[in-house]
Amino acid sequence: MSCLNFNVSHVLSQLNLCQYLPFHRQEIMKWNGWGYSDSRFLFNKKGQAEFTGKRYKLSGMIIPGLKEWFEGTFGANLQHKSPPILNSSAVRPPTLNEAFVEELKSTGVPFSHDAEDRVFRAYGHCVHEIFALREGRIGRVPDLVVWPNCHNDVVKIVELACKHNVCLIPYGGGTSVSSALECPSEETRSIVSLDTSQMNRILWIDEKNLTAHVEAGIVGQDLERLLNESGYCTGHEPDSMEFSSLGGWVATRASGMKKNIYGNIEDLVVHIKMVTPRGVIEKSCQGPRMSTGPDVHHFILGSEGTLGVVTEVTMKIRPMPEYQKYGSVVFPNFEQGVACLREVAKQVTPDFYLIFSSGHALKPQVSSIFTSFLDGLKKIYITKFKGFDPNRLCVATLLFEGNREKVLQHEKQVYDIAAKFGGLAAGEDNGQRGYMLTFVIAYLRDLGMDYYVMGESFETSVPWDRVLDICQNVKARIVHECKERGVQFTPLSTCRVTQTYDAGACVYFYFGFNYRGLSDPVHVYEQVEHAAREEILANGGSLSHHHGVGKLRKEWMSETVSNVGIGMLKSVKDYVDPNNIFGNRNLF
Amino acid sequence: MVVDSYKVQRVKPMWKCLEPVFSRMTSRGQLHRLQKRSQHRASGRAGPEHDEEFVDILEERRRSSDLGHALRTFNPHPYRGAPPCSTADLNKAVLESQYLRYVAKEIAMETGSSEEDVREEARGILEEMSQNLQLRFIRLMGYTLTKVFKRLFTGIFVNMEGLGTLQQAIQEAPVILMPNHRSYVDFLVISYILFTYDIPVPVIAAGIPLAGMKMVGEILRRSGAFFIRRAIGSDKLYWAVLSEYVKTIVRKGYAPMEFYVEGLRSRTLKSVTPKLGMMHMVLEPYFKSEVFDITLVPVSISYDRVLEESLLAHELLGVPKPKESTAGLLKAGKVLQEDYGTMHVNFGRPLSVRQLCQGKINRCQYNSAPRDLPQKPTEEAQACVSWLAHLMVRIQDEGSVISPWSLMACLLLQAPMAVLAEEGLPWERLAERTLWLRRLALDCGAGLNWPGQTPDSDVMSSAVALHRSVVYRRAGRVYLLQQEEPARKRPISPEEAVMRIATAVLMLASYRNQSLHVFARPALLATALHITKSTQRDELFACFCFLQDVFSYEFILVPGELSQDFEEACVLLEKCGAVHISQQEVTLSDMGLEALSFLRALIQPFIDSYQVMFRYLSEEGDPVLTEKQLVPAVRNRATKLILSGELRTYEALSSDTLKNALSALQRLEAVTKLRTPEQNEYKVNSAAVGRIGDILSGTIPPQMLQTTPDARL
């Protein structure tokens, strides 16, 4: 689940506890939930919601209104607790390829077949994966975990894997939400999880060309922090950047929330090095653009670990912004909000602003959290004086970056446009809190699961003219499907526009329901998500904007890219990896 | 005496069976359902299996103030609480739509006129078309209609359950009300009922002639009517304005939309082949994912007696229909003095387009181009629209309430007409046969309006009394009424005598038509049994298909479901005890000769009439004819044949039957329509027509005639 939305330079100032990921990540991170072990929502003895730990701005705070929202939205009850069943000992012993292990030992690359290490790398963060872990149901897991330290280590491991016919599954941040990390149940070979976390160095920074050459295992927050120390940033801030890795971004075509200023991952990379069973693929120079046939980088971008391991990447960097300003706008309804975003995307040159909206963020469910932040006077002003219907309100949160003058100029421009669509400026604080709100959602899901509430988000990209229709239809479909499958309480079914493009937008859907009384809630969940995806496709939405296909969405791949398209992808796979060493079976 | 509420006798009709409608699509589901049905029958419950509560809505009007009703607080709950949309806003949205921009640009390019001129023209079209729904006028309409209805009808019976589900459905999705159209009287009856029960009143698609009526046109417009020209043909701009108008109303969903899928008022009281243009416009917002779902509500309106009965008969015999005018309406005062019995308005179960279209339409087909771009509908979309339109007609049929008189008309028509006019039929015999037919109709799933608490003989007597314009009863016999004409100077010619009888026969035929759909499938099978003299299922099926093809404009069957229809016919005939069915064979049973001969006789007038047309055309030798020449010519031929005693049915004189026969020949590609600007000319392939005639008479065996699925737009 990747819906952590927050401004890194802001939040990271609180995050000085952790540097780099350790070999045994379970020491600091949850093995069956999101994020750090010390950070979680809970209801304390007084029944108040609280966020534990010291890592985040919200840590140690009481969150008023969360309980009411939680109970009101899902019909959840604090008396009905569904705590996780902890049982990590139910892991089947590893199937080891002895010859491979022997030779691996001689290379000196560290590895482990400890059960906890293996289980940790067997799953991403799909709801069904986490739910199974919480229930102690553990399926096929990798048999071995290896920690290469550099590009050459990877070359050695891939050579050995080819030699001994071992299945390799690259593992970066582990934040996948597409079942991409799941071990194929039909795989009979020994499965080795290749953990890139120790390849986490910035190898050089080229200040003349503003590029940085980085090992692909580095996770987002470390990359940003290290570059910040030198006065630079990449500006690539996906929601999961606390944990997700550079190599993972490349392998899934990731997108960050500041992409309007800095671009998506495909715009940011200048050079990629990948180790495949056929050998190493890389371009011969750092030319900023080439006309040399189809761009081979695009075989790598989005390959989801099916072709090889990305080891090193040269990325564009920028000086850290001199000035930053948050903002927020309240719209009377979602329709007006979307119309405004569309207009902003048309008029404002994208260079120095970021707009990031939460459509329907203020539907009642979130409004109670939000309004607890919102100071009372403003609330009265919005709802009473301006005639806004509080149930239909919608908030857009904004972040402007760049030089001060330009930021202020763009800010004015955006607010002027917003005013034309009935938008009211709702202050800097609300903008900043808007980001906070979105980053806690991932932790919130774990709280939900403690109380019979199951939730997930999924995304799509869609042309502008279909944004409203797709939102309306997918939300309706979710409600209908839940009803049909015996979900007793009306589910949470809402959406946000999270990215704007010239020709369309990225839309996120949030879906959660109270599963008390259902014998197989995960199955119900999967059926509903499946139906929702079909609805998205029928409404002209894409299969995925940035989460990727993995195994969760591969049934729709051929209709998405056509049979010829699948054939092209397969023929690349057949050449690069004829023995399916990279056997995670994602994409097709 | 009218009772406040009563139940319509009905064996559960097919569409109300337990399975959801769409399970019908799979042939396995179909068979399964039929088995279930036959079990129903085997269980042999005597009484009706499904009763529906109908309530007379005029009852309260008779007891309380009409003005009070008209001024009642109207508090409807529209779809998603959609805000009301003013006429100006609606029209603006239509004119400014991207779709209309595209079309205007295209037309400007083609004609060389300026885009501004085209858009101006579009504005004019929209002005002529648009409704201007206003609550004040609904009240006025309510007041007037209460007065009129109380005078005309002893009761207007509405199924309250249907109204309840409609009220619910309207809040959940845009609703399309799809009534059948049998009389001018029903034009506003749905609005009237919805107004009475706090349901948003609909905007209604109407024919442009109504708009031309002084005052009345404007009142209708303000009661929600919008007006569509007849014969739009290839007027691209008109189509574009109309379709954007319709689609905008559906998308906004602030009011239900009402339209006649048959496209017009049926002159014969029989269902008409549905028109697909409007249906497509209504469905497109769902196909293109502009709305989550659309709800179709079929509404069946049935009359004991239709106001326009003699007007219609004359029209069918070639006397032109008077132009709709306010003066004409006022002159109709005389008509208002008579008793027209009861009217039934049966609101069908709301049907979700989303569910119905599952697996029939791939919405992704609209994903690669802007949805506003004018595009020809794909074959898939056309087939889906056609299927749905036919389905709606079928559900309307099944929801209609059949009067005892309609059953009597079936039987009366099977007597020789000259005998019926001159010597009459024994009343006792007719009564006995009518009761027999009632059982058969119930077995076939008809919804009968046969009051249970009144003695059967009284029911039949009052039916005859109500229809004294068609028959009269004297000294224990029933006679066909021949219209008296005022003081004639000269004796009437034999041809005029034929026409006089024909008027009464066609009125009688219209009332028979009210129940024709109940018997259509088993009757086609009975005819196939007779023509083929075979017991082999596959031969019978081939003949059944052939008959359905030839009579596709007479009996509206859902395209692509012939084998289900055939199965259904088999099961029904078996249920009446007329046949035994095995894997391979359908064999006659001695028990069911009466039913078989009745069913065959029901189809016979159509066969005879079509044969007159076929023979005429095959003797003419590949001529090129216009419809205007053809109909009177065949009518003359038929008159001669009736006079010479060679033709028994007077229905061959009906322009409707003749036009249907011509359409069928066109469909079977024995006749081709030549596109000439002024007139519809037809080129006849005499040999092909002759061959069809020969198959119909059983002289050559039926081979499957391959025709393309009927999916015109």
PDB file of C-alpha atoms in Angstrom, chain B residues 281-444:
ATOM      1  CA  MET B 281     -30.060   7.277 -27.791  1.00  0.00           C
ATOM      2  CA  VAL B 282     -31.448   6.359 -24.420  1.00  0.00           C
ATOM      3  CA  LEU B 283     -28.970   3.533 -23.870  1.00  0.00           C
ATOM      4  CA  GLU B 284     -25.878   5.299 -25.111  1.00  0.00           C
ATOM      5  CA  PRO B 285     -25.124   7.159 -21.865  1.00  0.00           C
ATOM      6  CA  TYR B 286     -24.742   3.733 -20.260  1.00  0.00           C
ATOM      7  CA  PHE B 287     -22.758   2.241 -23.147  1.00  0.00           C
ATOM      8  CA  LYS B 288     -20.375   5.181 -22.884  1.00  0.00           C
ATOM      9  CA  SER B 289     -20.176   4.972 -19.085  1.00  0.00           C
ATOM     10  CA  GLU B 290     -21.611   8.423 -18.608  1.00  0.00           C
ATOM     11  CA  VAL B 291     -24.030   7.006 -16.074  1.00  0.00           C
ATOM     12  CA  PHE B 292     -23.605   4.037 -13.766  1.00  0.00           C
ATOM     13  CA  ASP B 293     -26.827   2.424 -14.803  1.00  0.00           C
ATOM     14  CA  ILE B 294     -30.131   3.128 -16.487  1.00  0.00           C
ATOM     15  CA  THR B 295     -33.396   1.608 -15.348  1.00  0.00           C
ATOM     16  CA  LEU B 296     -35.987   0.560 -17.885  1.00  0.00           C
ATOM     17  CA  VAL B 297     -39.545   0.322 -16.682  1.00  0.00           C
ATOM     18  CA  PRO B 298     -41.896  -1.288 -19.162  1.00  0.00           C
ATOM     19  CA  VAL B 299     -45.467  -0.124 -18.671  1.00  0.00           C
ATOM     20  CA  SER B 300     -48.424  -2.001 -20.105  1.00  0.00           C
ATOM     21  CA  ILE B 301     -51.577  -0.006 -20.666  1.00  0.00           C
ATOM     22  CA  SER B 302     -54.648  -2.024 -21.553  1.00  0.00           C
ATOM     23  CA  TYR B 303     -58.155  -0.899 -22.369  1.00  0.00           C
ATOM     24  CA  ASP B 304     -61.503  -2.626 -22.195  1.00  0.00           C
ATOM     25  CA  ARG B 305     -62.563  -0.421 -25.051  1.00  0.00           C
ATOM     26  CA  VAL B 306     -60.521   2.029 -27.079  1.00  0.00           C
ATOM     27  CA  LEU B 307     -61.895   5.472 -27.882  1.00  0.00           C
ATOM     28  CA  GLU B 308     -60.544   5.503 -31.408  1.00  0.00           C
ATOM     29  CA  GLU B 309     -61.844   2.039 -32.325  1.00  0.00           C
ATOM     30  CA  SER B 310     -63.904   2.940 -35.397  1.00  0.00           C
ATOM     31  CA  LEU B 311     -61.536   5.684 -36.465  1.00  0.00           C
ATOM     32  CA  LEU B 312     -58.741   3.131 -36.508  1.00  0.00           C
ATOM     33  CA  ALA B 313     -60.743   0.595 -38.488  1.00  0.00           C
ATOM     34  CA  HIS B 314     -61.537   3.210 -41.088  1.00  0.00           C
ATOM     35  CA  GLU B 315     -57.946   4.268 -41.237  1.00  0.00           C
ATOM     36  CA  LEU B 316     -56.873   0.679 -41.861  1.00  0.00           C
ATOM     37  CA  LEU B 317     -59.368   0.488 -44.699  1.00  0.00           C
ATOM     38  CA  GLY B 318     -57.855   3.489 -46.392  1.00  0.00           C
ATOM     39  CA  VAL B 319     -59.942   6.372 -45.051  1.00  0.00           C
ATOM     40  CA  PRO B 320     -57.304   8.948 -44.107  1.00  0.00           C
ATOM     41  CA  LYS B 321     -56.799   9.807 -40.469  1.00  0.00           C
ATOM     42  CA  PRO B 322     -58.050  13.288 -39.604  1.00  0.00           C
ATOM     43  CA  LYS B 323     -55.194  15.654 -38.833  1.00  0.00           C
ATOM     44  CA  GLU B 324     -54.601  16.214 -35.137  1.00  0.00           C
ATOM     45  CA  SER B 325     -56.243  19.532 -34.370  1.00  0.00           C
ATOM     46  CA  THR B 326     -57.719  21.232 -31.371  1.00  0.00           C
ATOM     47  CA  ALA B 327     -60.983  21.697 -33.197  1.00  0.00           C
ATOM     48  CA  GLY B 328     -61.063  17.997 -33.932  1.00  0.00           C
ATOM     49  CA  LEU B 329     -60.437  17.291 -30.289  1.00  0.00           C
ATOM     50  CA  LEU B 330     -63.348  19.468 -29.264  1.00  0.00           C
ATOM     51  CA  LYS B 331     -65.591  17.820 -31.841  1.00  0.00           C
ATOM     52  CA  ALA B 332     -64.772  14.522 -30.246  1.00  0.00           C
ATOM     53  CA  GLY B 333     -67.185  15.595 -27.526  1.00  0.00           C
ATOM     54  CA  LYS B 334     -69.604  12.937 -28.677  1.00  0.00           C
ATOM     55  CA  VAL B 335     -67.005  10.286 -28.034  1.00  0.00           C
ATOM     56  CA  LEU B 336     -66.794  11.450 -24.449  1.00  0.00           C
ATOM     57  CA  GLN B 337     -70.391  10.546 -23.807  1.00  0.00           C
ATOM     58  CA  GLU B 338     -69.780   6.828 -24.080  1.00  0.00           C
ATOM     59  CA  ASP B 339     -68.627   4.234 -21.586  1.00  0.00           C
ATOM     60  CA  TYR B 340     -65.169   2.808 -22.136  1.00  0.00           C
ATOM     61  CA  GLY B 341     -64.997   0.419 -19.224  1.00  0.00           C
ATOM     62  CA  THR B 342     -61.723   0.304 -17.386  1.00  0.00           C
ATOM     63  CA  MET B 343     -58.117   1.076 -18.155  1.00  0.00           C
ATOM     64  CA  HIS B 344     -55.247  -0.891 -16.637  1.00  0.00           C
ATOM     65  CA  VAL B 345     -51.823   0.586 -16.133  1.00  0.00           C
ATOM     66  CA  ASN B 346     -49.344  -2.091 -15.136  1.00  0.00           C
ATOM     67  CA  PHE B 347     -45.919  -0.809 -14.115  1.00  0.00           C
ATOM     68  CA  GLY B 348     -43.418  -3.565 -14.841  1.00  0.00           C
ATOM     69  CA  ARG B 349     -40.471  -4.520 -12.689  1.00  0.00           C
ATOM     70  CA  PRO B 350     -37.629  -2.011 -13.119  1.00  0.00           C
ATOM     71  CA  LEU B 351     -34.847  -3.552 -15.192  1.00  0.00           C
ATOM     72  CA  SER B 352     -31.218  -2.608 -14.870  1.00  0.00           C
ATOM     73  CA  VAL B 353     -29.594  -1.944 -18.236  1.00  0.00           C
ATOM     74  CA  ARG B 354     -26.265  -2.762 -16.624  1.00  0.00           C
ATOM     75  CA  GLN B 355     -27.470  -6.248 -15.754  1.00  0.00           C
ATOM     76  CA  LEU B 356     -29.306  -6.807 -19.001  1.00  0.00           C
ATOM     77  CA  CYS B 357     -26.301  -5.815 -21.083  1.00  0.00           C
ATOM     78  CA  GLN B 358     -23.823  -7.946 -19.199  1.00  0.00           C
ATOM     79  CA  GLY B 359     -21.866  -9.874 -21.795  1.00  0.00           C
ATOM     80  CA  LYS B 360     -23.752  -8.139 -24.587  1.00  0.00           C
ATOM     81  CA  ILE B 361     -21.855  -4.910 -24.752  1.00  0.00           C
ATOM     82  CA  ASN B 362     -18.174  -4.276 -24.243  1.00  0.00           C
ATOM     83  CA  ARG B 363     -17.999  -0.703 -23.035  1.00  0.00           C
ATOM     84  CA  CYS B 364     -14.269  -0.577 -23.752  1.00  0.00           C
ATOM     85  CA  GLN B 365     -15.117  -0.081 -27.421  1.00  0.00           C
ATOM     86  CA  TYR B 366     -15.745   3.598 -26.632  1.00  0.00           C
ATOM     87  CA  ASN B 367     -12.383   4.116 -24.950  1.00  0.00           C
ATOM     88  CA  SER B 368     -10.148   4.948 -27.879  1.00  0.00           C
ATOM     89  CA  ALA B 369     -11.921   8.000 -29.237  1.00  0.00           C
ATOM     90  CA  PRO B 370     -13.627  10.968 -27.602  1.00  0.00           C
ATOM     91  CA  ARG B 371     -17.091   9.960 -26.561  1.00  0.00           C
ATOM     92  CA  ASP B 372     -18.553  13.111 -28.104  1.00  0.00           C
ATOM     93  CA  LEU B 373     -17.340  12.200 -31.542  1.00  0.00           C
ATOM     94  CA  PRO B 374     -20.235  11.256 -33.835  1.00  0.00           C
ATOM     95  CA  GLN B 375     -19.712   7.618 -34.671  1.00  0.00           C
ATOM     96  CA  LYS B 376     -21.747   4.900 -36.268  1.00  0.00           C
ATOM     97  CA  PRO B 377     -22.885   2.423 -33.670  1.00  0.00           C
ATOM     98  CA  THR B 378     -21.014  -0.847 -33.845  1.00  0.00           C
ATOM     99  CA  GLU B 379     -22.773  -4.037 -34.847  1.00  0.00           C
ATOM    100  CA  GLU B 380     -22.537  -5.210 -31.274  1.00  0.00           C
ATOM    101  CA  ALA B 381     -24.277  -2.079 -30.022  1.00  0.00           C
ATOM    102  CA  GLN B 382     -26.972  -2.328 -32.683  1.00  0.00           C
ATOM    103  CA  ALA B 383     -27.691  -5.941 -31.887  1.00  0.00           C
ATOM    104  CA  CYS B 384     -27.852  -5.163 -28.186  1.00  0.00           C
ATOM    105  CA  VAL B 385     -30.223  -2.245 -28.747  1.00  0.00           C
ATOM    106  CA  SER B 386     -32.453  -4.332 -30.980  1.00  0.00           C
ATOM    107  CA  TRP B 387     -32.542  -7.159 -28.510  1.00  0.00           C
ATOM    108  CA  LEU B 388     -33.420  -4.857 -25.633  1.00  0.00           C
ATOM    109  CA  ALA B 389     -36.111  -3.068 -27.624  1.00  0.00           C
ATOM    110  CA  HIS B 390     -37.776  -6.335 -28.566  1.00  0.00           C
ATOM    111  CA  LEU B 391     -37.449  -7.542 -25.017  1.00  0.00           C
ATOM    112  CA  MET B 392     -39.279  -4.464 -23.783  1.00  0.00           C
ATOM    113  CA  VAL B 393     -42.120  -5.081 -26.231  1.00  0.00           C
ATOM    114  CA  ARG B 394     -42.365  -8.622 -25.031  1.00  0.00           C
ATOM    115  CA  ILE B 395     -42.508  -7.564 -21.397  1.00  0.00           C
ATOM    116  CA  GLN B 396     -45.127  -4.947 -22.249  1.00  0.00           C
ATOM    117  CA  ASP B 397     -47.150  -7.701 -23.889  1.00  0.00           C
ATOM    118  CA  GLU B 398     -46.814  -9.985 -20.932  1.00  0.00           C
ATOM    119  CA  GLY B 399     -47.792  -7.238 -18.547  1.00  0.00           C
ATOM    120  CA  SER B 400     -50.914  -6.306 -20.410  1.00  0.00           C
ATOM    121  CA  VAL B 401     -54.236  -7.197 -18.878  1.00  0.00           C
ATOM    122  CA  ILE B 402     -56.604  -9.098 -21.133  1.00  0.00           C
ATOM    123  CA  SER B 403     -60.317  -8.534 -21.029  1.00  0.00           C
ATOM    124  CA  PRO B 404     -62.958 -11.240 -21.461  1.00  0.00           C
ATOM    125  CA  TRP B 405     -64.037  -9.372 -24.567  1.00  0.00           C
ATOM    126  CA  SER B 406     -60.681  -9.963 -26.220  1.00  0.00           C
ATOM    127  CA  LEU B 407     -61.121 -13.724 -25.786  1.00  0.00           C
ATOM    128  CA  MET B 408     -64.622 -13.481 -27.212  1.00  0.00           C
ATOM    129  CA  ALA B 409     -63.288 -11.520 -30.177  1.00  0.00           C
ATOM    130  CA  CYS B 410     -60.819 -14.359 -30.894  1.00  0.00           C
ATOM    131  CA  LEU B 411     -63.711 -16.780 -31.093  1.00  0.00           C
ATOM    132  CA  LEU B 412     -66.114 -14.528 -32.983  1.00  0.00           C
ATOM    133  CA  LEU B 413     -63.527 -13.960 -35.677  1.00  0.00           C
ATOM    134  CA  GLN B 414     -63.268 -17.678 -36.302  1.00  0.00           C
ATOM    135  CA  ALA B 415     -66.870 -17.814 -37.486  1.00  0.00           C
ATOM    136  CA  PRO B 416     -67.646 -17.034 -41.139  1.00  0.00           C
ATOM    137  CA  MET B 417     -68.264 -13.314 -41.214  1.00  0.00           C
ATOM    138  CA  ALA B 418     -71.260 -13.318 -43.481  1.00  0.00           C
ATOM    139  CA  VAL B 419     -72.926 -15.797 -41.125  1.00  0.00           C
ATOM    140  CA  LEU B 420     -72.022 -13.722 -38.092  1.00  0.00           C
ATOM    141  CA  ALA B 421     -73.510 -10.637 -39.717  1.00  0.00           C
ATOM    142  CA  GLU B 422     -76.675 -12.223 -41.031  1.00  0.00           C
ATOM    143  CA  GLU B 423     -77.547 -15.240 -38.888  1.00  0.00           C
ATOM    144  CA  GLY B 424     -75.546 -14.634 -35.726  1.00  0.00           C
ATOM    145  CA  LEU B 425     -73.980 -17.161 -33.365  1.00  0.00           C
ATOM    146  CA  PRO B 426     -75.765 -18.925 -30.498  1.00  0.00           C
ATOM    147  CA  TRP B 427     -74.923 -17.066 -27.294  1.00  0.00           C
ATOM    148  CA  GLU B 428     -74.654 -20.268 -25.253  1.00  0.00           C
ATOM    149  CA  ARG B 429     -72.076 -21.737 -27.584  1.00  0.00           C
ATOM    150  CA  LEU B 430     -70.010 -18.538 -27.510  1.00  0.00           C
ATOM    151  CA  ALA B 431     -70.162 -18.381 -23.725  1.00  0.00           C
ATOM    152  CA  GLU B 432     -69.111 -22.004 -23.378  1.00  0.00           C
ATOM    153  CA  ARG B 433     -66.218 -21.587 -25.797  1.00  0.00           C
ATOM    154  CA  THR B 434     -65.116 -18.381 -24.076  1.00  0.00           C
ATOM    155  CA  LEU B 435     -64.820 -20.193 -20.756  1.00  0.00           C
ATOM    156  CA  TRP B 436     -62.806 -22.898 -22.467  1.00  0.00           C
ATOM    157  CA  LEU B 437     -60.545 -20.266 -23.968  1.00  0.00           C
ATOM    158  CA  ARG B 438     -60.107 -18.605 -20.594  1.00  0.00           C
ATOM    159  CA  ARG B 439     -58.485 -21.792 -19.331  1.00  0.00           C
ATOM    160  CA  LEU B 440     -56.240 -21.996 -22.366  1.00  0.00           C
ATOM    161  CA  ALA B 441     -55.220 -18.345 -21.968  1.00  0.00           C
ATOM    162  CA  LEU B 442     -54.380 -18.845 -18.309  1.00  0.00           C
ATOM    163  CA  ASP B 443     -52.345 -21.904 -19.213  1.00  0.00           C
ATOM    164  CA  CYS B 444     -50.421 -19.774 -21.664  1.00  0.00           C
TER     165      CYS B 444
END
